[in-house]
Amino acid sequence: MAQAAAVAKPPAPPRRRRASATPRRLPYLLMAPAALLMLGFIAYPMVSVFYYSLQHYNPTKPWRNGYAGLDNFVRVFTDDPQFWDTLTFSAKWVFVEVGLQLLFGLALALIVNQTFVGRGLGRAMVFSPWAVSGVLTSAIWVLLYNSQTGLTRYLADLGVGTYGTSWLSDTSTVFPAAVVADLWRGVPFFAILILADLQSVSKDLYEAAEVDGAGRLQQFWHITLPHLKDAIVLSTLLRAVWEFNNVDLLYTLTGGGPAGETTTLPLYIANTSVDAHNFGYASALTTVAFVILLFCSMVYLRLSKFGGASK
């Protein structure tokens, strides 16, 4: 028995402390207030708009207010030709603006990505219009297009055009004039995102391509563009949504005129709700616009294979 007592028992293995659940939940607890605020600011307006889209709601005619069911949506698709006109112009506006902004933004990004004297100042000048607010941008271009003191006055002094010409009141020139004004502010957005992605391209790829005899165009097509694919897809999608919802610039420049030539769907919605006080029908239009944007975004991301491996 003494011999058995002399045999020392092996020490018991230390007990593992149960990992506290608090550290694992801490990031979620810290994000919870911001998530709740975002949910309130995003979810509540969406639910509210959908609710009012099913109502006849006009504060100036309270006796007509009440449940409408799908009447507002039926009117949108069957009894409102202005909806189709504004939707067509919105598609035209988005296609032209996003396409030109991408083209010029890519060109500017490739230029300021090169090494040259004063590159920092050049980048600052290229990106500065993006820091200007939409209302201030509109005010600047209203002054530039002024028939008495703007560009048309100086062109008339040079013998080009006639005095008193207003590009914003002529149906043949208002669209190009509005496009140029929005290009001034939209091009830097693409230039910033594309330049940021260009900085991550390894120079070894270009050096290896030069050793293999690839020219500048071949390097751009097989190295630069595949690397920029996701940045281009994301930037064009974001900018397309913003351009579709663009109200401030067109409202300040043209007010949707002349003769409704520059009225987008969001501007039509704003006029229907703010000017006509028909919030029920405006909510139905907003719901339709939201569904259109959501569907087009999903199709675009699917077709572009965003996030997939570039071939």
Short mmCIF file of N, CA and C in Angstrom, two decimals, residues 118-285:
data_model
loop_
_atom_site.label_atom_id
_atom_site.label_comp_id
_atom_site.label_asym_id
_atom_site.label_seq_id
_atom_site.Cartn_x
_atom_site.Cartn_y
_atom_site.Cartn_z
N GLY A 118 4.62 68.14 -62.41
CA GLY A 118 3.35 68.73 -62.01
C GLY A 118 2.21 67.73 -61.98
N ARG A 119 2.51 66.46 -61.80
CA ARG A 119 1.46 65.45 -61.80
C ARG A 119 0.47 65.65 -60.65
N GLY A 120 0.99 66.04 -59.48
CA GLY A 120 0.10 66.27 -58.34
C GLY A 120 -0.90 67.38 -58.59
N LEU A 121 -0.42 68.48 -59.19
CA LEU A 121 -1.32 69.58 -59.52
C LEU A 121 -2.31 69.16 -60.59
N GLY A 122 -1.84 68.38 -61.57
CA GLY A 122 -2.74 67.91 -62.62
C GLY A 122 -3.83 67.01 -62.07
N ARG A 123 -3.49 66.13 -61.14
CA ARG A 123 -4.50 65.27 -60.53
C ARG A 123 -5.51 66.08 -59.74
N ALA A 124 -5.02 67.08 -59.01
CA ALA A 124 -5.94 67.92 -58.23
C ALA A 124 -6.91 68.66 -59.13
N MET A 125 -6.45 69.16 -60.26
CA MET A 125 -7.32 69.88 -61.19
C MET A 125 -8.34 68.95 -61.84
N VAL A 126 -7.91 67.72 -62.11
CA VAL A 126 -8.83 66.76 -62.73
C VAL A 126 -9.93 66.36 -61.75
N PHE A 127 -9.57 66.19 -60.49
CA PHE A 127 -10.53 65.68 -59.50
C PHE A 127 -11.36 66.77 -58.85
N SER A 128 -10.96 68.03 -58.97
CA SER A 128 -11.65 69.11 -58.26
C SER A 128 -13.13 69.27 -58.61
N PRO A 129 -13.57 69.09 -59.85
CA PRO A 129 -15.01 69.24 -60.11
C PRO A 129 -15.89 68.29 -59.32
N TRP A 130 -15.36 67.12 -58.94
CA TRP A 130 -16.17 66.17 -58.18
C TRP A 130 -16.48 66.69 -56.78
N ALA A 131 -15.66 67.62 -56.27
CA ALA A 131 -15.89 68.17 -54.94
C ALA A 131 -16.94 69.27 -54.94
N VAL A 132 -17.38 69.70 -56.11
CA VAL A 132 -18.38 70.77 -56.22
C VAL A 132 -19.77 70.15 -56.12
N SER A 133 -20.64 70.77 -55.36
CA SER A 133 -21.99 70.25 -55.20
C SER A 133 -22.78 70.37 -56.50
N GLY A 134 -23.84 69.56 -56.59
CA GLY A 134 -24.65 69.57 -57.81
C GLY A 134 -25.33 70.90 -58.06
N VAL A 135 -25.82 71.55 -56.99
CA VAL A 135 -26.49 72.85 -57.15
C VAL A 135 -25.51 73.90 -57.61
N LEU A 136 -24.30 73.90 -57.04
CA LEU A 136 -23.30 74.88 -57.44
C LEU A 136 -22.84 74.62 -58.88
N THR A 137 -22.71 73.35 -59.25
CA THR A 137 -22.39 73.02 -60.64
C THR A 137 -23.44 73.57 -61.59
N SER A 138 -24.70 73.41 -61.23
CA SER A 138 -25.79 73.92 -62.07
C SER A 138 -25.71 75.44 -62.18
N ALA A 139 -25.42 76.11 -61.05
CA ALA A 139 -25.33 77.57 -61.08
C ALA A 139 -24.19 78.04 -61.98
N ILE A 140 -23.07 77.33 -61.93
CA ILE A 140 -21.93 77.70 -62.79
C ILE A 140 -22.30 77.59 -64.26
N TRP A 141 -22.97 76.50 -64.63
CA TRP A 141 -23.29 76.29 -66.04
C TRP A 141 -24.46 77.15 -66.50
N VAL A 142 -25.32 77.53 -65.58
CA VAL A 142 -26.37 78.50 -65.94
C VAL A 142 -25.74 79.83 -66.35
N LEU A 143 -24.72 80.24 -65.61
CA LEU A 143 -24.02 81.47 -65.96
C LEU A 143 -23.25 81.32 -67.28
N LEU A 144 -22.64 80.15 -67.49
CA LEU A 144 -21.90 79.94 -68.73
C LEU A 144 -22.82 79.92 -69.94
N TYR A 145 -24.04 79.43 -69.77
CA TYR A 145 -24.99 79.36 -70.88
C TYR A 145 -25.88 80.60 -70.98
N ASN A 146 -25.63 81.59 -70.14
CA ASN A 146 -26.44 82.80 -70.20
C ASN A 146 -26.29 83.48 -71.55
N SER A 147 -27.41 83.86 -72.15
CA SER A 147 -27.37 84.42 -73.51
C SER A 147 -26.77 85.82 -73.56
N GLN A 148 -26.71 86.50 -72.41
CA GLN A 148 -26.19 87.87 -72.41
C GLN A 148 -24.73 87.95 -72.00
N THR A 149 -24.32 87.09 -71.09
CA THR A 149 -22.95 87.18 -70.56
C THR A 149 -22.17 85.88 -70.68
N GLY A 150 -22.76 84.83 -71.24
CA GLY A 150 -22.11 83.53 -71.28
C GLY A 150 -21.35 83.25 -72.55
N LEU A 151 -21.22 81.96 -72.84
CA LEU A 151 -20.42 81.52 -73.98
C LEU A 151 -20.99 81.99 -75.31
N THR A 152 -22.31 81.98 -75.42
CA THR A 152 -22.90 82.37 -76.71
C THR A 152 -22.61 83.83 -77.03
N ARG A 153 -22.49 84.68 -76.02
CA ARG A 153 -22.15 86.09 -76.26
C ARG A 153 -20.74 86.22 -76.82
N TYR A 154 -19.79 85.47 -76.25
CA TYR A 154 -18.41 85.53 -76.74
C TYR A 154 -18.28 84.89 -78.12
N LEU A 155 -19.03 83.81 -78.36
CA LEU A 155 -19.00 83.21 -79.69
C LEU A 155 -19.60 84.14 -80.73
N ALA A 156 -20.65 84.87 -80.34
CA ALA A 156 -21.24 85.84 -81.27
C ALA A 156 -20.26 86.97 -81.58
N ASP A 157 -19.46 87.37 -80.59
CA ASP A 157 -18.44 88.39 -80.83
C ASP A 157 -17.40 87.90 -81.84
N LEU A 158 -17.18 86.59 -81.86
CA LEU A 158 -16.22 86.01 -82.81
C LEU A 158 -16.86 85.68 -84.16
N GLY A 159 -18.15 85.96 -84.30
CA GLY A 159 -18.84 85.70 -85.55
C GLY A 159 -19.47 84.34 -85.65
N VAL A 160 -19.50 83.59 -84.53
CA VAL A 160 -20.10 82.26 -84.51
C VAL A 160 -21.45 82.36 -83.82
N GLY A 161 -22.53 82.13 -84.56
CA GLY A 161 -23.86 82.23 -83.98
C GLY A 161 -24.36 83.67 -83.96
N THR A 162 -25.47 83.86 -83.30
CA THR A 162 -26.09 85.18 -83.21
C THR A 162 -26.27 85.57 -81.75
N TYR A 163 -26.40 86.88 -81.54
CA TYR A 163 -26.58 87.38 -80.18
C TYR A 163 -27.97 86.98 -79.65
N GLY A 164 -28.00 86.74 -78.35
CA GLY A 164 -29.27 86.39 -77.71
C GLY A 164 -29.65 84.93 -77.81
N THR A 165 -28.75 84.11 -78.37
CA THR A 165 -29.04 82.68 -78.50
C THR A 165 -28.90 82.00 -77.14
N SER A 166 -29.88 81.19 -76.80
CA SER A 166 -29.85 80.44 -75.54
C SER A 166 -29.90 78.95 -75.86
N TRP A 167 -28.82 78.25 -75.55
CA TRP A 167 -28.77 76.83 -75.83
C TRP A 167 -29.73 76.03 -74.96
N LEU A 168 -30.10 76.57 -73.81
CA LEU A 168 -30.97 75.85 -72.90
C LEU A 168 -32.45 76.00 -73.23
N SER A 169 -32.77 76.92 -74.12
CA SER A 169 -34.17 77.11 -74.50
C SER A 169 -34.47 76.62 -75.91
N ASP A 170 -33.48 76.06 -76.57
CA ASP A 170 -33.64 75.54 -77.93
C ASP A 170 -33.69 74.02 -77.86
N THR A 171 -34.72 73.43 -78.41
CA THR A 171 -34.90 71.97 -78.34
C THR A 171 -33.79 71.20 -79.06
N SER A 172 -33.11 71.85 -80.00
CA SER A 172 -32.06 71.17 -80.75
C SER A 172 -30.71 71.21 -80.04
N THR A 173 -30.54 72.07 -79.05
CA THR A 173 -29.25 72.21 -78.38
C THR A 173 -29.32 71.95 -76.88
N VAL A 174 -30.52 71.85 -76.32
CA VAL A 174 -30.62 71.73 -74.86
C VAL A 174 -30.03 70.43 -74.36
N PHE A 175 -30.23 69.33 -75.08
CA PHE A 175 -29.70 68.05 -74.62
C PHE A 175 -28.17 68.03 -74.63
N PRO A 176 -27.50 68.41 -75.74
CA PRO A 176 -26.03 68.46 -75.69
C PRO A 176 -25.50 69.41 -74.63
N ALA A 177 -26.17 70.55 -74.43
CA ALA A 177 -25.72 71.50 -73.42
C ALA A 177 -25.81 70.90 -72.02
N ALA A 178 -26.89 70.20 -71.73
CA ALA A 178 -27.04 69.56 -70.42
C ALA A 178 -26.03 68.43 -70.24
N VAL A 179 -25.76 67.69 -71.31
CA VAL A 179 -24.80 66.59 -71.25
C VAL A 179 -23.41 67.12 -70.91
N VAL A 180 -22.99 68.20 -71.56
CA VAL A 180 -21.67 68.78 -71.30
C VAL A 180 -21.56 69.25 -69.86
N ALA A 181 -22.61 69.88 -69.35
CA ALA A 181 -22.59 70.37 -67.97
C ALA A 181 -22.42 69.23 -66.98
N ASP A 182 -23.10 68.13 -67.20
CA ASP A 182 -23.00 67.00 -66.28
C ASP A 182 -21.70 66.24 -66.48
N LEU A 183 -21.14 66.25 -67.68
CA LEU A 183 -19.85 65.61 -67.91
C LEU A 183 -18.77 66.26 -67.07
N TRP A 184 -18.83 67.56 -66.93
CA TRP A 184 -17.80 68.30 -66.19
C TRP A 184 -17.67 67.79 -64.76
N ARG A 185 -18.79 67.40 -64.18
CA ARG A 185 -18.76 66.91 -62.80
C ARG A 185 -18.67 65.39 -62.71
N GLY A 186 -19.15 64.68 -63.70
CA GLY A 186 -19.19 63.23 -63.61
C GLY A 186 -17.91 62.52 -64.03
N VAL A 187 -17.14 63.12 -64.95
CA VAL A 187 -15.92 62.47 -65.43
C VAL A 187 -14.92 62.23 -64.30
N PRO A 188 -14.69 63.19 -63.37
CA PRO A 188 -13.73 62.91 -62.29
C PRO A 188 -14.07 61.70 -61.44
N PHE A 189 -15.36 61.37 -61.31
CA PHE A 189 -15.73 60.18 -60.52
C PHE A 189 -15.10 58.93 -61.11
N PHE A 190 -15.23 58.76 -62.42
CA PHE A 190 -14.61 57.59 -63.06
C PHE A 190 -13.10 57.68 -63.00
N ALA A 191 -12.55 58.87 -63.17
CA ALA A 191 -11.09 59.02 -63.15
C ALA A 191 -10.53 58.63 -61.79
N ILE A 192 -11.21 59.01 -60.71
CA ILE A 192 -10.73 58.69 -59.36
C ILE A 192 -10.72 57.18 -59.13
N LEU A 193 -11.84 56.52 -59.42
CA LEU A 193 -11.93 55.07 -59.17
C LEU A 193 -10.97 54.29 -60.06
N ILE A 194 -10.89 54.66 -61.32
CA ILE A 194 -10.02 53.91 -62.23
C ILE A 194 -8.56 54.15 -61.90
N LEU A 195 -8.20 55.38 -61.55
CA LEU A 195 -6.81 55.65 -61.17
C LEU A 195 -6.42 54.87 -59.93
N ALA A 196 -7.32 54.78 -58.95
CA ALA A 196 -7.03 54.01 -57.74
C ALA A 196 -6.76 52.55 -58.07
N ASP A 197 -7.48 51.99 -59.03
CA ASP A 197 -7.26 50.60 -59.42
C ASP A 197 -6.00 50.46 -60.27
N LEU A 198 -5.68 51.47 -61.04
CA LEU A 198 -4.45 51.42 -61.85
C LEU A 198 -3.20 51.36 -60.98
N GLN A 199 -3.28 51.96 -59.79
CA GLN A 199 -2.12 51.98 -58.91
C GLN A 199 -1.73 50.58 -58.44
N SER A 200 -2.66 49.65 -58.49
CA SER A 200 -2.39 48.30 -57.99
C SER A 200 -1.91 47.34 -59.07
N VAL A 201 -1.84 47.80 -60.31
CA VAL A 201 -1.35 46.93 -61.38
C VAL A 201 0.16 46.80 -61.26
N SER A 202 0.65 45.58 -61.22
CA SER A 202 2.09 45.34 -61.08
C SER A 202 2.83 45.76 -62.36
N LYS A 203 3.90 46.51 -62.18
CA LYS A 203 4.70 46.93 -63.33
C LYS A 203 5.43 45.76 -63.97
N ASP A 204 5.60 44.67 -63.21
CA ASP A 204 6.27 43.49 -63.76
C ASP A 204 5.49 42.93 -64.95
N LEU A 205 4.15 43.06 -64.91
CA LEU A 205 3.34 42.56 -66.02
C LEU A 205 3.64 43.31 -67.30
N TYR A 206 3.77 44.63 -67.19
CA TYR A 206 4.08 45.43 -68.38
C TYR A 206 5.50 45.17 -68.88
N GLU A 207 6.43 44.99 -67.95
CA GLU A 207 7.81 44.71 -68.35
C GLU A 207 7.91 43.36 -69.05
N ALA A 208 7.17 42.38 -68.53
CA ALA A 208 7.18 41.06 -69.18
C ALA A 208 6.53 41.13 -70.55
N ALA A 209 5.48 41.95 -70.67
CA ALA A 209 4.82 42.09 -71.97
C ALA A 209 5.73 42.77 -72.97
N GLU A 210 6.51 43.76 -72.52
CA GLU A 210 7.45 44.42 -73.43
C GLU A 210 8.53 43.46 -73.90
N VAL A 211 8.98 42.60 -72.99
CA VAL A 211 9.99 41.61 -73.37
C VAL A 211 9.44 40.67 -74.44
N ASP A 212 8.15 40.35 -74.33
CA ASP A 212 7.52 39.47 -75.31
C ASP A 212 7.14 40.19 -76.60
N GLY A 213 7.39 41.49 -76.65
CA GLY A 213 7.14 42.24 -77.87
C GLY A 213 5.76 42.84 -77.98
N ALA A 214 5.02 42.92 -76.88
CA ALA A 214 3.68 43.50 -76.91
C ALA A 214 3.76 45.02 -76.96
N GLY A 215 2.94 45.62 -77.79
CA GLY A 215 2.90 47.07 -77.89
C GLY A 215 1.99 47.69 -76.84
N ARG A 216 1.90 49.03 -76.87
CA ARG A 216 1.08 49.74 -75.89
C ARG A 216 -0.39 49.32 -75.97
N LEU A 217 -0.91 49.21 -77.18
CA LEU A 217 -2.31 48.84 -77.35
C LEU A 217 -2.56 47.42 -76.86
N GLN A 218 -1.65 46.50 -77.14
CA GLN A 218 -1.82 45.13 -76.66
C GLN A 218 -1.72 45.05 -75.15
N GLN A 219 -0.83 45.84 -74.54
CA GLN A 219 -0.74 45.87 -73.09
C GLN A 219 -2.02 46.41 -72.46
N PHE A 220 -2.57 47.44 -73.09
CA PHE A 220 -3.81 48.02 -72.56
C PHE A 220 -4.96 47.01 -72.66
N TRP A 221 -5.02 46.30 -73.77
CA TRP A 221 -6.14 45.40 -74.01
C TRP A 221 -6.05 44.12 -73.17
N HIS A 222 -4.87 43.60 -72.98
CA HIS A 222 -4.71 42.31 -72.32
C HIS A 222 -4.29 42.41 -70.85
N ILE A 223 -3.81 43.57 -70.41
CA ILE A 223 -3.38 43.71 -69.02
C ILE A 223 -4.24 44.73 -68.27
N THR A 224 -4.30 45.95 -68.83
CA THR A 224 -4.98 47.03 -68.11
C THR A 224 -6.48 46.80 -68.01
N LEU A 225 -7.13 46.56 -69.15
CA LEU A 225 -8.59 46.42 -69.13
C LEU A 225 -9.07 45.24 -68.27
N PRO A 226 -8.47 44.03 -68.39
CA PRO A 226 -8.92 42.94 -67.50
C PRO A 226 -8.76 43.28 -66.02
N HIS A 227 -7.69 44.01 -65.70
CA HIS A 227 -7.49 44.37 -64.30
C HIS A 227 -8.52 45.39 -63.83
N LEU A 228 -8.99 46.25 -64.74
CA LEU A 228 -9.94 47.30 -64.38
C LEU A 228 -11.40 46.84 -64.48
N LYS A 229 -11.62 45.59 -64.83
CA LYS A 229 -12.98 45.14 -65.11
C LYS A 229 -13.94 45.42 -63.96
N ASP A 230 -13.60 44.96 -62.75
CA ASP A 230 -14.52 45.12 -61.63
C ASP A 230 -14.71 46.60 -61.28
N ALA A 231 -13.65 47.39 -61.37
CA ALA A 231 -13.78 48.83 -61.08
C ALA A 231 -14.69 49.51 -62.09
N ILE A 232 -14.59 49.11 -63.36
CA ILE A 232 -15.44 49.70 -64.39
C ILE A 232 -16.89 49.28 -64.20
N VAL A 233 -17.11 48.01 -63.91
CA VAL A 233 -18.47 47.52 -63.71
C VAL A 233 -19.13 48.22 -62.53
N LEU A 234 -18.42 48.31 -61.42
CA LEU A 234 -18.99 48.94 -60.23
C LEU A 234 -19.23 50.43 -60.44
N SER A 235 -18.26 51.12 -61.02
CA SER A 235 -18.42 52.57 -61.22
C SER A 235 -19.53 52.89 -62.21
N THR A 236 -19.65 52.11 -63.28
CA THR A 236 -20.73 52.38 -64.24
C THR A 236 -22.10 52.09 -63.62
N LEU A 237 -22.18 51.05 -62.78
CA LEU A 237 -23.47 50.76 -62.13
C LEU A 237 -23.86 51.87 -61.17
N LEU A 238 -22.92 52.30 -60.34
CA LEU A 238 -23.21 53.38 -59.39
C LEU A 238 -23.59 54.66 -60.11
N ARG A 239 -22.81 54.98 -61.14
CA ARG A 239 -23.07 56.24 -61.84
C ARG A 239 -24.38 56.17 -62.62
N ALA A 240 -24.72 55.00 -63.15
CA ALA A 240 -25.99 54.86 -63.86
C ALA A 240 -27.17 55.11 -62.92
N VAL A 241 -27.08 54.57 -61.70
CA VAL A 241 -28.16 54.79 -60.73
C VAL A 241 -28.24 56.27 -60.37
N TRP A 242 -27.08 56.90 -60.17
CA TRP A 242 -27.09 58.33 -59.81
C TRP A 242 -27.61 59.19 -60.95
N GLU A 243 -27.21 58.86 -62.17
CA GLU A 243 -27.68 59.65 -63.30
C GLU A 243 -29.18 59.45 -63.53
N PHE A 244 -29.65 58.25 -63.32
CA PHE A 244 -31.09 58.01 -63.45
C PHE A 244 -31.87 58.85 -62.44
N ASN A 245 -31.33 59.00 -61.24
CA ASN A 245 -31.99 59.77 -60.19
C ASN A 245 -31.59 61.24 -60.19
N ASN A 246 -30.89 61.67 -61.21
CA ASN A 246 -30.42 63.06 -61.27
C ASN A 246 -31.61 64.01 -61.39
N VAL A 247 -31.72 64.91 -60.44
CA VAL A 247 -32.79 65.90 -60.45
C VAL A 247 -32.25 67.31 -60.38
N ASP A 248 -31.24 67.54 -59.51
CA ASP A 248 -30.80 68.90 -59.22
C ASP A 248 -30.26 69.63 -60.44
N LEU A 249 -29.42 68.96 -61.25
CA LEU A 249 -28.80 69.65 -62.37
C LEU A 249 -29.83 70.00 -63.45
N LEU A 250 -30.63 69.02 -63.85
CA LEU A 250 -31.62 69.29 -64.91
C LEU A 250 -32.70 70.25 -64.42
N TYR A 251 -33.07 70.15 -63.16
CA TYR A 251 -34.10 71.05 -62.63
C TYR A 251 -33.59 72.50 -62.63
N THR A 252 -32.31 72.69 -62.26
CA THR A 252 -31.76 74.04 -62.21
C THR A 252 -31.46 74.57 -63.61
N LEU A 253 -30.96 73.71 -64.49
CA LEU A 253 -30.61 74.16 -65.83
C LEU A 253 -31.84 74.44 -66.69
N THR A 254 -32.74 73.48 -66.74
CA THR A 254 -33.84 73.56 -67.72
C THR A 254 -35.22 73.47 -67.09
N GLY A 255 -35.30 72.97 -65.85
CA GLY A 255 -36.61 72.74 -65.25
C GLY A 255 -37.41 71.67 -65.97
N GLY A 256 -36.71 70.82 -66.75
CA GLY A 256 -37.39 69.79 -67.53
C GLY A 256 -37.78 70.23 -68.92
N GLY A 257 -37.59 71.50 -69.23
CA GLY A 257 -37.95 72.02 -70.54
C GLY A 257 -36.75 72.03 -71.48
N PRO A 258 -36.91 72.67 -72.62
CA PRO A 258 -38.16 73.30 -73.11
C PRO A 258 -39.14 72.25 -73.64
N ALA A 259 -40.41 72.49 -73.41
CA ALA A 259 -41.49 71.60 -73.87
C ALA A 259 -41.31 70.18 -73.36
N GLY A 260 -40.76 70.03 -72.15
CA GLY A 260 -40.58 68.71 -71.56
C GLY A 260 -39.49 67.88 -72.18
N GLU A 261 -38.58 68.49 -72.95
CA GLU A 261 -37.55 67.73 -73.67
C GLU A 261 -36.52 67.11 -72.73
N THR A 262 -36.33 67.67 -71.55
CA THR A 262 -35.30 67.16 -70.63
C THR A 262 -35.90 66.71 -69.30
N THR A 263 -37.14 66.23 -69.34
CA THR A 263 -37.79 65.74 -68.12
C THR A 263 -37.50 64.26 -67.93
N THR A 264 -36.74 63.94 -66.90
CA THR A 264 -36.48 62.55 -66.56
C THR A 264 -37.61 62.03 -65.68
N LEU A 265 -37.62 60.72 -65.47
CA LEU A 265 -38.66 60.13 -64.63
C LEU A 265 -38.60 60.66 -63.19
N PRO A 266 -37.41 60.73 -62.55
CA PRO A 266 -37.38 61.32 -61.20
C PRO A 266 -37.84 62.77 -61.17
N LEU A 267 -37.52 63.55 -62.21
CA LEU A 267 -37.99 64.93 -62.24
C LEU A 267 -39.50 64.98 -62.41
N TYR A 268 -40.05 64.09 -63.18
CA TYR A 268 -41.51 63.99 -63.32
C TYR A 268 -42.15 63.62 -61.98
N ILE A 269 -41.50 62.71 -61.25
CA ILE A 269 -42.00 62.34 -59.93
C ILE A 269 -41.97 63.53 -58.98
N ALA A 270 -40.87 64.30 -59.03
CA ALA A 270 -40.77 65.48 -58.16
C ALA A 270 -41.85 66.50 -58.49
N ASN A 271 -42.09 66.72 -59.78
CA ASN A 271 -43.13 67.66 -60.16
C ASN A 271 -44.52 67.17 -59.75
N THR A 272 -44.75 65.86 -59.87
CA THR A 272 -46.05 65.31 -59.50
C THR A 272 -46.31 65.43 -58.01
N SER A 273 -45.28 65.24 -57.21
CA SER A 273 -45.47 65.27 -55.76
C SER A 273 -45.41 66.69 -55.20
N VAL A 274 -44.40 67.46 -55.59
CA VAL A 274 -44.20 68.79 -55.00
C VAL A 274 -45.13 69.82 -55.60
N ASP A 275 -45.24 69.83 -56.91
CA ASP A 275 -46.06 70.86 -57.57
C ASP A 275 -47.55 70.49 -57.59
N ALA A 276 -47.84 69.24 -57.99
CA ALA A 276 -49.24 68.82 -58.09
C ALA A 276 -49.78 68.25 -56.79
N HIS A 277 -48.91 67.99 -55.80
CA HIS A 277 -49.32 67.47 -54.49
C HIS A 277 -50.01 66.10 -54.59
N ASN A 278 -49.76 65.37 -55.65
CA ASN A 278 -50.37 64.06 -55.82
C ASN A 278 -49.36 63.01 -55.33
N PHE A 279 -49.28 62.88 -54.00
CA PHE A 279 -48.26 62.02 -53.41
C PHE A 279 -48.57 60.55 -53.61
N GLY A 280 -49.81 60.18 -53.71
CA GLY A 280 -50.15 58.78 -53.95
C GLY A 280 -49.64 58.30 -55.30
N TYR A 281 -49.94 59.06 -56.35
CA TYR A 281 -49.50 58.68 -57.68
C TYR A 281 -47.98 58.79 -57.81
N ALA A 282 -47.39 59.82 -57.17
CA ALA A 282 -45.93 59.96 -57.20
C ALA A 282 -45.26 58.78 -56.51
N SER A 283 -45.86 58.27 -55.45
CA SER A 283 -45.31 57.09 -54.77
C SER A 283 -45.37 55.86 -55.66
N ALA A 284 -46.45 55.73 -56.44
CA ALA A 284 -46.54 54.61 -57.38
C ALA A 284 -45.45 54.73 -58.45
N LEU A 285 -45.22 55.93 -58.95
CA LEU A 285 -44.15 56.14 -59.92
C LEU A 285 -42.78 55.81 -59.32
#
